[in-house]
Coordinates of C-alpha atoms in Angstrom, one line a residue:
X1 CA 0.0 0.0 0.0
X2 CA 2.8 2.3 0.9
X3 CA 4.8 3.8 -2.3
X4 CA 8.6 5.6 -2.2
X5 CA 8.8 7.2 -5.3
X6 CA 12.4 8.3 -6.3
X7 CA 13.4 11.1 -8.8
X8 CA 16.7 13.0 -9.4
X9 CA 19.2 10.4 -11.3
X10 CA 20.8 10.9 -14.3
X11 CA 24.6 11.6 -15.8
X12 CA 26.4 14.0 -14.9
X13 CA 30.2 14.3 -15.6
X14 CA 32.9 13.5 -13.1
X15 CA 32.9 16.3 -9.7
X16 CA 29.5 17.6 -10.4
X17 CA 26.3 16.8 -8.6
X18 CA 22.9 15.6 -8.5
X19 CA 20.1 15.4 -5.6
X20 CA 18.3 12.7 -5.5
X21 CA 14.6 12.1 -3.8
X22 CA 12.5 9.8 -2.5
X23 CA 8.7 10.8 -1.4
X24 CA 6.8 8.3 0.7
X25 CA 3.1 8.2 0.5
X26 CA 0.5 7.0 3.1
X27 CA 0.5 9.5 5.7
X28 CA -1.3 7.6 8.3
X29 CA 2.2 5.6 8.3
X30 CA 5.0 6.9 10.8
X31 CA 8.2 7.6 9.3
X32 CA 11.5 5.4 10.8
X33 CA 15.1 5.3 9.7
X34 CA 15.0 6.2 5.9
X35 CA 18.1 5.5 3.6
X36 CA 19.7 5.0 0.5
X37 CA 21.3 1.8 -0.7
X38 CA 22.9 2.1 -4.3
X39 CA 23.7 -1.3 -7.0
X40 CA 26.9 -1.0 -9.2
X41 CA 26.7 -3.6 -12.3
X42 CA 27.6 -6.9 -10.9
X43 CA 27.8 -5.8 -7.6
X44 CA 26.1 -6.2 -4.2
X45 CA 23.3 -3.6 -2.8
X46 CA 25.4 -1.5 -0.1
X47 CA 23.9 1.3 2.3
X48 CA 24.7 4.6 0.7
X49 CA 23.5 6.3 3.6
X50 CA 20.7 6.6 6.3
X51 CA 18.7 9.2 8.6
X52 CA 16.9 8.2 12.0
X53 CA 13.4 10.1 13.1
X54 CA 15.5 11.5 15.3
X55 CA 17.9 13.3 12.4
X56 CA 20.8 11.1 13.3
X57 CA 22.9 9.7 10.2
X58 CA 25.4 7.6 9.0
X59 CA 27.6 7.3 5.6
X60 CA 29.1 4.6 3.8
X61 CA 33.4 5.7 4.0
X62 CA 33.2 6.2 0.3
X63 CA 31.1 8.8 0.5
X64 CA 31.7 10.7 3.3
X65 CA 32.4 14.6 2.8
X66 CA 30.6 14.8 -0.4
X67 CA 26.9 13.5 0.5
X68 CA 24.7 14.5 2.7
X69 CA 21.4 13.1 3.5
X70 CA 18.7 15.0 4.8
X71 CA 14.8 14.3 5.5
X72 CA 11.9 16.8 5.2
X73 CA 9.2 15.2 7.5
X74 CA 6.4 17.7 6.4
X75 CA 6.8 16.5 2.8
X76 CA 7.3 13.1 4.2
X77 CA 11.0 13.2 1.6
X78 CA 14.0 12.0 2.2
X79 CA 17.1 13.6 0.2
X80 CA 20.2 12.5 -0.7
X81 CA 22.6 15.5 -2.4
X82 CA 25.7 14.0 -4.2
X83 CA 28.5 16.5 -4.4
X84 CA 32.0 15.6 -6.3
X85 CA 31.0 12.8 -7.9
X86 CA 33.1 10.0 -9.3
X87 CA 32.7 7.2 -12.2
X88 CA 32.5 4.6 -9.1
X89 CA 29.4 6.3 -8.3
X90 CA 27.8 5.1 -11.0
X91 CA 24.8 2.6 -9.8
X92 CA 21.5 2.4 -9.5
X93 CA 20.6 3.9 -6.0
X94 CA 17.0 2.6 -4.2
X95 CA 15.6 4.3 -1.6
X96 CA 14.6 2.8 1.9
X97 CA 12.1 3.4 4.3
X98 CA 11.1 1.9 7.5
X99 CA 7.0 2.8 8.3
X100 CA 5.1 2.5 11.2
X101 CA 1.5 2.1 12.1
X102 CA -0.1 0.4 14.6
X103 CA 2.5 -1.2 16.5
X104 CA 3.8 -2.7 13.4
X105 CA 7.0 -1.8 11.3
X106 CA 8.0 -2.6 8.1
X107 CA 10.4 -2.0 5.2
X108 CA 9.8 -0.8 1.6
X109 CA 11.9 -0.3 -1.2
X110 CA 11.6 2.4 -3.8
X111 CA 11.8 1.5 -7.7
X112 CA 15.6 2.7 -8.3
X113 CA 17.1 5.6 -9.9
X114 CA 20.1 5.5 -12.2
X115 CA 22.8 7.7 -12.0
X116 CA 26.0 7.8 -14.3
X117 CA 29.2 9.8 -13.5
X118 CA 31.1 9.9 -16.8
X119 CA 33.2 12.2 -19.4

């Protein structure tokens, strides 16, 4: 029932940037920990970053300094804004949300954005 729609990829050459976001619907569902998670061709889905209800977040290393998540809980959005970006960047980044109602939590997965870092 609950959607995360994603918007923002796209290519962009090597130290320039890109915001990506993620708008979760369903407001009758309280928002947890949200995050992005990112997929490289051939390679395994790692956390990107992620941002508690309480503001508190944590990077991946290899992005540390040039990304900064943030979360807008009025527009029920979380943001991720990718400065200096590099070819390794390049994947397909999902957004994650934890939602609450009723005592009960779950996860949900939004439908992947691409975003290529090349000359």
């Amino acid at each position: 029932q609950v959607q995360l729609v994603e918007s923002g990829g796209g290519l962009v050459q090597p130290g320039g940037s890109l915001r990506l976001s993620c708008a979760a619907s369903r407001s009758i569902f309280r928002l947890e920990t949200m995050g992005w998670y990112r997929q490289g061709p051939g390679k395994q889905r790692d956390l990107v970053a992620d941002i508690s209800s309480a503001a508190v977040t944590n990077y991946a290393d290899s992005v540390k300094g040039r990304f900064t998540i943030s979360r807008d809980d009025a527009e029920r959005t979380v943001y991720l804004r990718m400065n200096n970006l590099k070819p390794e960047d390049t994947a397909v980044y999902y957004c994650h949300a934890y939602l609450a109602h009723m005592g009960y939590v779950n996860g949900y997965w939004g439908q992947g954005t691409q975003v290529t870092v090349s000359a």
